[in-house]
Amino acid sequence: MSITSGNSASVVGAAKPNTPGVKAEDNRGIKDMAAQAKQAQNTAILRANEQVSLRSNNDSLSLLYKTALEGINAELEPVMGENAAQKIYDSGIDTSPEATADRIVAFATGFYSRYKELNPGKSEEETLDSFMKIIGGGIEKGFNDAKDILKGLKVYEGEVESGVDKTYGLVMQGLNSFREKMLELATIPTQPDNSAKV
């Protein structure tokens, strides 16, 4: 049996059942290779989307967001290991300063509980200060890199510049709010879980 797709590629024997001599273990390698191929294809699609988005002057804040995330990843790598976060870039995302700042803050602060687990024995304030210094450095690097790229593209002026500045201010406000919230939660005594009682 032969199946032909629109690009003239054919698949022979697609309807054949597994032969009894093939063991399940033999299929694992094929499944792993298929999963790797699928992941490589998805990565290529995301990179292509990213390139299209970066060519558009309208998506300057998308570039800012992506660059800020890369900066955060670079700063977290020594503490939390390579690829601390899975970076997914979607060109259809809201690129307003508010939405971009929200994503940057959520992304960066999302690592706090894991950071805290990896750094026991400190007070909440010491842990927070250390964490905020790390992610703050990543965010600063990300914003500076994004500004340099935008300046190189000669689009860092007017609305783009004010959008970047507004986004940065909102990120700083979001980080301060996160810090205050974590310190506030640390002062609340934990209640024992009574749900297990019968």
Backbone as JSON Lines, residues from 0, in Angstrom:
{"i":0,"aa":"M","n":[0.85,-1.18,0.0],"ca":[0.0,0.0,0.0],"c":[0.89,1.23,0.0]}
{"i":1,"aa":"S","n":[0.54,2.25,-0.76],"ca":[1.32,3.47,-0.86],"c":[0.4,4.66,-0.68]}
{"i":2,"aa":"I","n":[0.83,5.61,0.17],"ca":[0.06,6.82,0.41],"c":[0.91,7.98,-0.06]}
{"i":3,"aa":"T","n":[0.33,8.85,-0.85],"ca":[1.08,9.99,-1.37],"c":[0.45,11.27,-0.85]}
{"i":4,"aa":"S","n":[1.31,12.14,-0.3],"ca":[0.82,13.43,0.19],"c":[0.99,14.46,-0.92]}
{"i":5,"aa":"G","n":[0.57,15.68,-0.65],"ca":[0.63,16.76,-1.64],"c":[2.05,17.1,-2.06]}
{"i":6,"aa":"N","n":[3.05,16.75,-1.26],"ca":[4.42,17.09,-1.64],"c":[5.15,15.92,-2.29]}
{"i":7,"aa":"S","n":[4.4,14.94,-2.79],"ca":[4.9,13.78,-3.52],"c":[5.71,12.82,-2.67]}
{"i":8,"aa":"A","n":[5.7,12.97,-1.36],"ca":[6.36,11.99,-0.49],"c":[5.41,10.82,-0.33]}
{"i":9,"aa":"S","n":[5.95,9.62,-0.26],"ca":[5.06,8.48,-0.11],"c":[5.44,7.68,1.11]}
{"i":10,"aa":"V","n":[4.44,7.03,1.66],"ca":[4.63,6.17,2.81],"c":[4.22,4.78,2.38]}
{"i":11,"aa":"V","n":[5.13,3.85,2.45],"ca":[4.86,2.49,2.01],"c":[4.65,1.62,3.23]}
{"i":12,"aa":"G","n":[3.62,0.8,3.17],"ca":[3.36,-0.14,4.26],"c":[2.76,0.51,5.48]}
{"i":13,"aa":"A","n":[2.1,1.63,5.34],"ca":[1.56,2.35,6.49],"c":[0.46,1.58,7.18]}
{"i":14,"aa":"A","n":[-0.22,0.7,6.45],"ca":[-1.34,-0.02,7.05],"c":[-0.94,-1.39,7.56]}
{"i":15,"aa":"K","n":[0.35,-1.77,7.48],"ca":[0.77,-3.08,7.94],"c":[0.73,-3.14,9.46]}
{"i":16,"aa":"P","n":[0.19,-4.2,10.02],"ca":[0.24,-4.35,11.47],"c":[1.65,-4.74,11.88]}
{"i":17,"aa":"N","n":[1.96,-4.55,13.17],"ca":[3.26,-4.96,13.69],"c":[3.44,-6.45,13.51]}
{"i":18,"aa":"T","n":[4.63,-6.83,13.1],"ca":[4.9,-8.25,12.97],"c":[5.17,-8.82,14.34]}
{"i":19,"aa":"P","n":[4.85,-10.1,14.57],"ca":[5.01,-10.67,15.9],"c":[6.46,-10.65,16.38]}
{"i":20,"aa":"G","n":[7.44,-10.59,15.5],"ca":[8.84,-10.63,15.91],"c":[9.34,-9.31,16.49]}
{"i":21,"aa":"V","n":[8.6,-8.23,16.36],"ca":[9.04,-6.92,16.85],"c":[8.6,-6.77,18.3]}
{"i":22,"aa":"K","n":[9.56,-6.49,19.16],"ca":[9.27,-6.34,20.59],"c":[8.92,-4.89,20.91]}
{"i":23,"aa":"A","n":[8.2,-4.7,22.01],"ca":[7.8,-3.35,22.43],"c":[9.02,-2.47,22.69]}
{"i":24,"aa":"E","n":[10.11,-3.08,23.18],"ca":[11.31,-2.31,23.47],"c":[11.89,-1.71,22.19]}
{"i":25,"aa":"D","n":[11.77,-2.45,21.07],"ca":[12.29,-1.96,19.81],"c":[11.54,-0.71,19.35]}
{"i":26,"aa":"N","n":[10.28,-0.61,19.71],"ca":[9.46,0.54,19.32],"c":[9.78,1.78,20.14]}
{"i":27,"aa":"R","n":[10.37,1.62,21.32],"ca":[10.67,2.78,22.17],"c":[11.65,3.72,21.48]}
{"i":28,"aa":"G","n":[12.67,3.15,20.85],"ca":[13.64,3.98,20.14],"c":[12.99,4.77,19.03]}
{"i":29,"aa":"I","n":[12.07,4.13,18.33],"ca":[11.36,4.81,17.24],"c":[10.5,5.93,17.81]}
{"i":30,"aa":"K","n":[9.81,5.64,18.93],"ca":[8.97,6.66,19.56],"c":[9.81,7.82,20.05]}
{"i":31,"aa":"D","n":[10.99,7.53,20.64],"ca":[11.88,8.6,21.1],"c":[12.35,9.45,19.93]}
{"i":32,"aa":"M","n":[12.7,8.8,18.82],"ca":[13.14,9.54,17.65],"c":[12.01,10.39,17.09]}
{"i":33,"aa":"A","n":[10.8,9.86,17.1],"ca":[9.65,10.61,16.61],"c":[9.38,11.82,17.5]}
{"i":34,"aa":"A","n":[9.51,11.63,18.81],"ca":[9.29,12.74,19.75],"c":[10.36,13.81,19.55]}
{"i":35,"aa":"Q","n":[11.61,13.39,19.33],"ca":[12.69,14.36,19.1],"c":[12.46,15.12,17.79]}
{"i":36,"aa":"A","n":[12.02,14.4,16.77],"ca":[11.75,15.05,15.49],"c":[10.62,16.06,15.63]}
{"i":37,"aa":"K","n":[9.58,15.7,16.37],"ca":[8.44,16.6,16.6],"c":[8.9,17.84,17.36]}
{"i":38,"aa":"Q","n":[9.75,17.64,18.38],"ca":[10.25,18.77,19.16],"c":[11.11,19.68,18.28]}
{"i":39,"aa":"A","n":[11.95,19.1,17.44],"ca":[12.78,19.9,16.54],"c":[11.9,20.7,15.57]}
{"i":40,"aa":"Q","n":[10.84,20.07,15.09],"ca":[9.92,20.76,14.18],"c":[9.23,21.92,14.9]}
{"i":41,"aa":"N","n":[8.77,21.69,16.13],"ca":[8.12,22.75,16.9],"c":[9.08,23.9,17.16]}
{"i":42,"aa":"T","n":[10.34,23.57,17.48],"ca":[11.34,24.61,17.71],"c":[11.56,25.43,16.45]}
{"i":43,"aa":"A","n":[11.64,24.76,15.31],"ca":[11.82,25.47,14.04],"c":[10.64,26.4,13.75]}
{"i":44,"aa":"I","n":[9.44,25.94,14.04],"ca":[8.25,26.76,13.83],"c":[8.29,27.99,14.73]}
{"i":45,"aa":"L","n":[8.65,27.79,16.0],"ca":[8.73,28.93,16.93],"c":[9.8,29.92,16.49]}
{"i":46,"aa":"R","n":[10.94,29.41,16.03],"ca":[12.0,30.32,15.57],"c":[11.55,31.1,14.33]}
{"i":47,"aa":"A","n":[10.85,30.44,13.44],"ca":[10.35,31.13,12.24],"c":[9.36,32.22,12.64]}
{"i":48,"aa":"N","n":[8.45,31.9,13.59],"ca":[7.5,32.91,14.08],"c":[8.24,34.08,14.7]}
{"i":49,"aa":"E","n":[9.27,33.76,15.46],"ca":[10.05,34.8,16.12],"c":[10.7,35.71,15.09]}
{"i":50,"aa":"Q","n":[11.3,35.15,14.05],"ca":[11.95,35.96,13.02],"c":[10.95,36.87,12.32]}
{"i":51,"aa":"V","n":[9.77,36.36,12.02],"ca":[8.74,37.18,11.38],"c":[8.35,38.32,12.31]}
{"i":52,"aa":"S","n":[8.18,38.03,13.59],"ca":[7.78,39.05,14.55],"c":[8.86,40.11,14.72]}
{"i":53,"aa":"L","n":[10.13,39.69,14.74],"ca":[11.21,40.64,14.96],"c":[11.39,41.58,13.77]}
{"i":54,"aa":"R","n":[10.91,41.19,12.62],"ca":[11.02,42.05,11.44],"c":[9.98,43.17,11.46]}
{"i":55,"aa":"S","n":[9.03,43.06,12.34],"ca":[7.95,44.04,12.39],"c":[8.24,45.09,13.44]}
{"i":56,"aa":"N","n":[8.25,46.35,13.04],"ca":[8.47,47.45,13.97],"c":[7.4,47.49,15.05]}
{"i":57,"aa":"N","n":[6.21,47.0,14.75],"ca":[5.09,47.02,15.68],"c":[5.3,46.1,16.87]}
{"i":58,"aa":"D","n":[6.22,45.16,16.77],"ca":[6.42,44.18,17.83],"c":[7.66,44.46,18.67]}
{"i":59,"aa":"S","n":[8.01,45.71,18.84],"ca":[9.2,46.06,19.62],"c":[9.1,45.56,21.05]}
{"i":60,"aa":"L","n":[7.91,45.62,21.64],"ca":[7.76,45.14,23.02],"c":[7.83,43.62,23.07]}
{"i":61,"aa":"S","n":[7.49,42.94,21.99],"ca":[7.69,41.49,21.94],"c":[9.17,41.18,22.04]}
{"i":62,"aa":"L","n":[9.98,41.94,21.33],"ca":[11.42,41.79,21.39],"c":[11.91,42.08,22.8]}
{"i":63,"aa":"L","n":[11.38,43.12,23.4],"ca":[11.76,43.47,24.77],"c":[11.46,42.31,25.71]}
{"i":64,"aa":"Y","n":[10.26,41.75,25.6],"ca":[9.85,40.63,26.44],"c":[10.79,39.44,26.25]}
{"i":65,"aa":"K","n":[11.05,39.09,25.02],"ca":[11.91,37.94,24.72],"c":[13.31,38.17,25.28]}
{"i":66,"aa":"T","n":[13.86,39.36,25.08],"ca":[15.2,39.66,25.53],"c":[15.27,39.69,27.05]}
{"i":67,"aa":"A","n":[14.23,40.22,27.69],"ca":[14.2,40.22,29.16],"c":[14.18,38.79,29.69]}
{"i":68,"aa":"L","n":[13.41,37.91,29.07],"ca":[13.36,36.51,29.51],"c":[14.71,35.83,29.33]}
{"i":69,"aa":"E","n":[15.4,36.13,28.24],"ca":[16.72,35.55,28.04],"c":[17.69,36.02,29.11]}
{"i":70,"aa":"G","n":[17.58,37.3,29.49],"ca":[18.44,37.83,30.55],"c":[18.16,37.16,31.88]}
{"i":71,"aa":"I","n":[16.89,36.94,32.18],"ca":[16.51,36.26,33.43],"c":[17.05,34.83,33.41]}
{"i":72,"aa":"N","n":[16.87,34.13,32.29],"ca":[17.38,32.77,32.18],"c":[18.88,32.72,32.4]}
{"i":73,"aa":"A","n":[19.61,33.65,31.82],"ca":[21.07,33.68,31.95],"c":[21.48,33.88,33.41]}
{"i":74,"aa":"E","n":[20.76,34.74,34.13],"ca":[21.1,35.0,35.52],"c":[20.72,33.83,36.43]}
{"i":75,"aa":"L","n":[19.64,33.13,36.11],"ca":[19.2,32.01,36.94],"c":[19.99,30.73,36.67]}
{"i":76,"aa":"E","n":[20.64,30.63,35.53],"ca":[21.33,29.4,35.16],"c":[22.35,28.94,36.2]}
{"i":77,"aa":"P","n":[23.21,29.81,36.76],"ca":[24.17,29.33,37.75],"c":[23.51,28.78,39.01]}
{"i":78,"aa":"V","n":[22.34,29.28,39.34],"ca":[21.66,28.87,40.56],"c":[20.75,27.68,40.32]}
{"i":79,"aa":"M","n":[20.02,27.69,39.21],"ca":[18.99,26.69,38.98],"c":[19.27,25.76,37.81]}
{"i":80,"aa":"G","n":[20.41,25.9,37.17],"ca":[20.77,25.0,36.09],"c":[20.38,25.53,34.72]}
{"i":81,"aa":"E","n":[20.92,24.85,33.72],"ca":[20.68,25.25,32.34],"c":[19.2,25.12,32.0]}
{"i":82,"aa":"N","n":[18.73,26.02,31.17],"ca":[17.33,26.02,30.73],"c":[16.36,26.02,31.9]}
{"i":83,"aa":"A","n":[16.56,26.96,32.8],"ca":[15.7,27.04,33.98],"c":[14.24,27.21,33.6]}
{"i":84,"aa":"A","n":[14.01,27.75,32.48],"ca":[12.62,27.93,32.04],"c":[12.48,27.54,30.59]}
{"i":85,"aa":"Q","n":[11.35,27.02,30.28],"ca":[11.07,26.72,28.87],"c":[10.59,28.01,28.24]}
{"i":86,"aa":"K","n":[11.31,28.44,27.21],"ca":[10.95,29.7,26.56],"c":[10.04,29.41,25.37]}
{"i":87,"aa":"I","n":[8.85,29.9,25.48],"ca":[7.91,29.76,24.36],"c":[7.55,31.16,23.91]}
{"i":88,"aa":"Y","n":[7.77,31.41,22.69],"ca":[7.52,32.74,22.17],"c":[6.36,32.68,21.18]}
{"i":89,"aa":"D","n":[5.33,33.41,21.45],"ca":[4.13,33.37,20.62],"c":[3.89,34.77,20.06]}
{"i":90,"aa":"S","n":[3.97,34.92,18.77],"ca":[3.85,36.25,18.16],"c":[2.46,36.85,18.3]}
{"i":91,"aa":"G","n":[1.47,36.05,18.71],"ca":[0.12,36.56,18.84],"c":[-0.18,37.12,20.22]}
{"i":92,"aa":"I","n":[0.8,37.25,21.07],"ca":[0.56,37.71,22.44],"c":[0.35,39.22,22.49]}
{"i":93,"aa":"D","n":[-0.34,39.66,23.52],"ca":[-0.58,41.08,23.75],"c":[0.76,41.73,24.08]}
{"i":94,"aa":"T","n":[1.13,42.74,23.32],"ca":[2.43,43.39,23.52],"c":[2.31,44.78,24.13]}
{"i":95,"aa":"S","n":[1.18,45.06,24.78],"ca":[1.06,46.35,25.46],"c":[2.05,46.39,26.62]}
{"i":96,"aa":"P","n":[2.46,47.59,27.07],"ca":[3.37,47.66,28.2],"c":[2.85,46.92,29.44]}
{"i":97,"aa":"E","n":[1.55,47.02,29.69],"ca":[0.97,46.35,30.87],"c":[1.08,44.83,30.76]}
{"i":98,"aa":"A","n":[0.69,44.3,29.6],"ca":[0.72,42.84,29.42],"c":[2.16,42.32,29.39]}
{"i":99,"aa":"T","n":[3.04,43.07,28.75],"ca":[4.45,42.66,28.69],"c":[5.06,42.66,30.08]}
{"i":100,"aa":"A","n":[4.79,43.71,30.86],"ca":[5.3,43.78,32.23],"c":[4.74,42.65,33.08]}
{"i":101,"aa":"D","n":[3.45,42.38,32.95],"ca":[2.84,41.28,33.72],"c":[3.52,39.96,33.41]}
{"i":102,"aa":"R","n":[3.79,39.7,32.14],"ca":[4.44,38.43,31.77],"c":[5.86,38.36,32.31]}
{"i":103,"aa":"I","n":[6.6,39.45,32.22],"ca":[7.98,39.46,32.73],"c":[7.98,39.21,34.23]}
{"i":104,"aa":"V","n":[7.11,39.9,34.96],"ca":[7.04,39.72,36.42],"c":[6.61,38.3,36.77]}
{"i":105,"aa":"A","n":[5.58,37.8,36.1],"ca":[5.1,36.44,36.38],"c":[6.18,35.41,36.07]}
{"i":106,"aa":"F","n":[6.86,35.59,34.97],"ca":[7.92,34.67,34.59],"c":[9.04,34.67,35.63]}
{"i":107,"aa":"A","n":[9.52,35.85,35.98],"ca":[10.65,35.96,36.9],"c":[10.29,35.48,38.3]}
{"i":108,"aa":"T","n":[9.15,35.9,38.81],"ca":[8.78,35.54,40.19],"c":[8.31,34.1,40.29]}
{"i":109,"aa":"G","n":[7.98,33.48,39.17],"ca":[7.55,32.09,39.18],"c":[8.62,31.13,39.65]}
{"i":110,"aa":"F","n":[9.86,31.56,39.69],"ca":[10.97,30.72,40.14],"c":[11.23,30.83,41.64]}
{"i":111,"aa":"Y","n":[10.52,31.7,42.34],"ca":[10.86,31.97,43.73],"c":[10.76,30.75,44.63]}
{"i":112,"aa":"S","n":[9.68,30.0,44.54],"ca":[9.52,28.86,45.45],"c":[10.64,27.85,45.24]}
{"i":113,"aa":"R","n":[11.02,27.6,44.0],"ca":[12.12,26.66,43.73],"c":[13.44,27.23,44.23]}
{"i":114,"aa":"Y","n":[13.66,28.52,44.03],"ca":[14.87,29.16,44.52],"c":[14.96,29.03,46.04]}
{"i":115,"aa":"K","n":[13.83,29.23,46.69],"ca":[13.78,29.13,48.15],"c":[14.12,27.71,48.62]}
{"i":116,"aa":"E","n":[13.62,26.71,47.9],"ca":[13.93,25.32,48.24],"c":[15.42,25.03,48.09]}
{"i":117,"aa":"L","n":[16.04,25.61,47.08],"ca":[17.45,25.37,46.81],"c":[18.38,26.17,47.72]}
{"i":118,"aa":"N","n":[17.83,27.12,48.46],"ca":[18.62,27.99,49.34],"c":[18.0,28.05,50.73]}
{"i":119,"aa":"P","n":[17.96,26.92,51.44],"ca":[17.34,26.91,52.77],"c":[18.23,27.58,53.83]}
{"i":120,"aa":"G","n":[17.65,27.82,54.98],"ca":[18.42,28.32,56.12],"c":[18.52,29.82,56.23]}
{"i":121,"aa":"K","n":[17.88,30.55,55.36],"ca":[17.9,32.01,55.43],"c":[16.52,32.5,55.82]}
{"i":122,"aa":"S","n":[16.48,33.73,56.32],"ca":[15.18,34.33,56.61],"c":[14.47,34.62,55.29]}
{"i":123,"aa":"E","n":[13.17,34.83,55.37],"ca":[12.4,35.14,54.16],"c":[12.96,36.39,53.49]}
{"i":124,"aa":"E","n":[13.28,37.39,54.29],"ca":[13.79,38.64,53.73],"c":[15.14,38.45,53.05]}
{"i":125,"aa":"E","n":[16.04,37.66,53.67],"ca":[17.34,37.4,53.06],"c":[17.19,36.63,51.74]}
{"i":126,"aa":"T","n":[16.31,35.63,51.76],"ca":[16.08,34.83,50.56],"c":[15.49,35.7,49.46]}
{"i":127,"aa":"L","n":[14.51,36.52,49.82],"ca":[13.89,37.42,48.84],"c":[14.9,38.41,48.26]}
{"i":128,"aa":"D","n":[15.71,39.0,49.13],"ca":[16.7,39.97,48.67],"c":[17.68,39.33,47.69]}
{"i":129,"aa":"S","n":[18.13,38.14,48.01],"ca":[19.06,37.42,47.14],"c":[18.4,37.1,45.8]}
{"i":130,"aa":"F","n":[17.17,36.59,45.85],"ca":[16.43,36.25,44.64],"c":[16.17,37.49,43.79]}
{"i":131,"aa":"M","n":[15.73,38.57,44.43],"ca":[15.41,39.8,43.7],"c":[16.67,40.38,43.04]}
{"i":132,"aa":"K","n":[17.82,40.22,43.69],"ca":[19.07,40.7,43.11],"c":[19.39,39.91,41.84]}
{"i":133,"aa":"I","n":[19.19,38.6,41.89],"ca":[19.46,37.76,40.72],"c":[18.52,38.1,39.57]}
{"i":134,"aa":"I","n":[17.21,38.08,39.83],"ca":[16.28,38.34,38.73],"c":[16.35,39.79,38.28]}
{"i":135,"aa":"G","n":[16.64,40.69,39.23],"ca":[16.79,42.11,38.87],"c":[17.93,42.29,37.88]}
{"i":136,"aa":"G","n":[19.04,41.58,38.11],"ca":[20.17,41.65,37.18],"c":[19.79,41.12,35.8]}
{"i":137,"aa":"G","n":[19.01,40.05,35.79],"ca":[18.56,39.49,34.52],"c":[17.63,40.43,33.78]}
{"i":138,"aa":"I","n":[16.74,41.06,34.53],"ca":[15.8,42.0,33.92],"c":[16.54,43.22,33.38]}
{"i":139,"aa":"E","n":[17.48,43.75,34.16],"ca":[18.28,44.9,33.7],"c":[19.01,44.55,32.41]}
{"i":140,"aa":"K","n":[19.65,43.38,32.4],"ca":[20.39,42.95,31.21],"c":[19.44,42.81,30.03]}
{"i":141,"aa":"G","n":[18.29,42.2,30.27],"ca":[17.31,42.01,29.2],"c":[16.83,43.33,28.61]}
{"i":142,"aa":"F","n":[16.49,44.27,29.48],"ca":[16.03,45.58,29.0],"c":[17.15,46.31,28.25]}
{"i":143,"aa":"N","n":[18.36,46.28,28.8],"ca":[19.47,46.97,28.13],"c":[19.77,46.34,26.77]}
{"i":144,"aa":"D","n":[19.76,45.01,26.7],"ca":[19.99,44.33,25.42],"c":[18.9,44.68,24.41]}
{"i":145,"aa":"A","n":[17.66,44.68,24.88],"ca":[16.54,45.0,23.99],"c":[16.66,46.44,23.48]}
{"i":146,"aa":"K","n":[17.02,47.36,24.37],"ca":[17.19,48.75,23.95],"c":[18.28,48.86,22.9]}
{"i":147,"aa":"D","n":[19.4,48.16,23.12],"ca":[20.5,48.2,22.15],"c":[20.05,47.68,20.79]}
{"i":148,"aa":"I","n":[19.29,46.59,20.8],"ca":[18.79,46.03,19.54],"c":[17.85,47.02,18.86]}
{"i":149,"aa":"L","n":[16.93,47.59,19.63],"ca":[15.97,48.54,19.07],"c":[16.68,49.79,18.54]}
{"i":150,"aa":"K","n":[17.71,50.23,19.25],"ca":[18.49,51.38,18.77],"c":[19.21,51.02,17.47]}
{"i":151,"aa":"G","n":[19.76,49.8,17.41],"ca":[20.43,49.34,16.2],"c":[19.48,49.28,15.01]}
{"i":152,"aa":"L","n":[18.22,48.96,15.27],"ca":[17.21,48.93,14.22],"c":[16.65,50.32,13.93]}
{"i":153,"aa":"K","n":[17.12,51.31,14.71],"ca":[16.69,52.7,14.58],"c":[15.18,52.87,14.79]}
{"i":154,"aa":"V","n":[14.65,52.1,15.75],"ca":[13.23,52.22,16.09],"c":[13.03,52.61,17.55]}
{"i":155,"aa":"Y","n":[14.13,52.82,18.28],"ca":[14.02,53.18,19.69],"c":[13.85,54.69,19.82]}
{"i":156,"aa":"E","n":[12.63,55.12,19.57],"ca":[12.28,56.54,19.66],"c":[10.77,56.65,19.78]}
{"i":157,"aa":"G","n":[10.3,57.79,20.18],"ca":[8.86,58.06,20.23],"c":[8.08,57.04,21.02]}
{"i":158,"aa":"E","n":[7.08,56.46,20.37],"ca":[6.16,55.53,21.03],"c":[6.87,54.26,21.52]}
{"i":159,"aa":"V","n":[7.83,53.78,20.77],"ca":[8.57,52.58,21.18],"c":[9.36,52.87,22.46]}
{"i":160,"aa":"E","n":[10.07,53.98,22.48],"ca":[10.87,54.34,23.65],"c":[9.98,54.54,24.87]}
{"i":161,"aa":"S","n":[8.87,55.24,24.71],"ca":[7.98,55.46,25.86],"c":[7.34,54.14,26.29]}
{"i":162,"aa":"G","n":[7.05,53.24,25.34],"ca":[6.51,51.93,25.69],"c":[7.49,51.1,26.5]}
{"i":163,"aa":"V","n":[8.76,51.14,26.1],"ca":[9.8,50.41,26.83],"c":[9.95,50.99,28.24]}
{"i":164,"aa":"D","n":[10.0,52.31,28.34],"ca":[10.13,52.96,29.65],"c":[8.94,52.64,30.55]}
{"i":165,"aa":"K","n":[7.75,52.68,29.98],"ca":[6.55,52.36,30.76],"c":[6.59,50.9,31.22]}
{"i":166,"aa":"T","n":[6.98,50.01,30.32],"ca":[7.07,48.59,30.67],"c":[8.06,48.38,31.81]}
{"i":167,"aa":"Y","n":[9.22,49.02,31.72],"ca":[10.23,48.89,32.76],"c":[9.69,49.36,34.11]}
{"i":168,"aa":"G","n":[9.02,50.5,34.12],"ca":[8.44,51.02,35.36],"c":[7.41,50.06,35.94]}
{"i":169,"aa":"L","n":[6.57,49.48,35.08],"ca":[5.56,48.52,35.55],"c":[6.2,47.24,36.07]}
{"i":170,"aa":"V","n":[7.29,46.81,35.45],"ca":[8.01,45.62,35.94],"c":[8.55,45.9,37.34]}
{"i":171,"aa":"M","n":[9.16,47.05,37.54],"ca":[9.71,47.39,38.85],"c":[8.6,47.46,39.91]}
{"i":172,"aa":"Q","n":[7.44,48.04,39.54],"ca":[6.3,48.06,40.46],"c":[5.84,46.64,40.79]}
{"i":173,"aa":"G","n":[5.77,45.8,39.78],"ca":[5.34,44.41,39.98],"c":[6.29,43.64,40.88]}
{"i":174,"aa":"L","n":[7.58,43.85,40.7],"ca":[8.56,43.17,41.56],"c":[8.46,43.66,43.0]}
{"i":175,"aa":"N","n":[8.26,44.97,43.18],"ca":[8.08,45.5,44.54],"c":[6.83,44.93,45.19]}
{"i":176,"aa":"S","n":[5.75,44.84,44.44],"ca":[4.51,44.26,44.97],"c":[4.72,42.8,45.35]}
{"i":177,"aa":"F","n":[5.43,42.06,44.51],"ca":[5.72,40.65,44.81],"c":[6.52,40.54,46.11]}
{"i":178,"aa":"R","n":[7.55,41.37,46.25],"ca":[8.38,41.33,47.45],"c":[7.55,41.62,48.7]}
{"i":179,"aa":"E","n":[6.74,42.67,48.64],"ca":[5.89,43.03,49.79],"c":[4.92,41.9,50.13]}
{"i":180,"aa":"K","n":[4.33,41.29,49.11],"ca":[3.38,40.2,49.32],"c":[4.06,39.0,49.98]}
{"i":181,"aa":"M","n":[5.25,38.65,49.52],"ca":[5.98,37.51,50.1],"c":[6.36,37.78,51.55]}
{"i":182,"aa":"L","n":[6.8,38.99,51.84],"ca":[7.15,39.34,53.23],"c":[5.91,39.32,54.11]}
{"i":183,"aa":"E","n":[4.79,39.8,53.57],"ca":[3.53,39.79,54.32],"c":[3.1,38.35,54.6]}
{"i":184,"aa":"L","n":[3.17,37.49,53.6],"ca":[2.79,36.09,53.79],"c":[3.7,35.38,54.79]}
{"i":185,"aa":"A","n":[4.96,35.79,54.85],"ca":[5.9,35.16,55.78],"c":[5.58,35.48,57.23]}
{"i":186,"aa":"T","n":[4.87,36.6,57.46],"ca":[4.54,36.97,58.84],"c":[3.27,36.31,59.34]}
{"i":187,"aa":"I","n":[2.49,35.72,58.43],"ca":[1.25,35.05,58.82],"c":[1.6,33.65,59.3]}
{"i":188,"aa":"P","n":[1.22,33.33,60.56],"ca":[1.54,31.98,61.06],"c":[0.78,30.92,60.26]}
{"i":189,"aa":"T","n":[1.45,29.81,60.02],"ca":[0.81,28.73,59.28],"c":[-0.17,28.0,60.19]}
{"i":190,"aa":"Q","n":[-1.31,27.68,59.64],"ca":[-2.36,26.97,60.37],"c":[-2.19,25.48,60.12]}
{"i":191,"aa":"P","n":[-2.34,24.65,61.15],"ca":[-2.26,23.21,60.91],"c":[-3.44,22.76,60.05]}
{"i":192,"aa":"D","n":[-3.2,21.76,59.23],"ca":[-4.23,21.22,58.34],"c":[-5.11,20.26,59.13]}
{"i":193,"aa":"N","n":[-6.35,20.66,59.38],"ca":[-7.29,19.84,60.14],"c":[-8.15,18.96,59.25]}
{"i":194,"aa":"S","n":[-7.94,19.0,57.96],"ca":[-8.78,18.23,57.05],"c":[-8.51,16.74,57.14]}
{"i":195,"aa":"A","n":[-7.38,16.33,57.68],"ca":[-7.04,14.91,57.76],"c":[-7.71,14.22,58.94]}
{"i":196,"aa":"K","n":[-8.27,14.98,59.87],"ca":[-8.91,14.38,61.05],"c":[-10.2,13.7,60.66]}
{"i":197,"aa":"V","n":[-10.45,12.56,61.29],"ca":[-11.67,11.8,61.0],"c":[-12.59,11.82,62.18]}
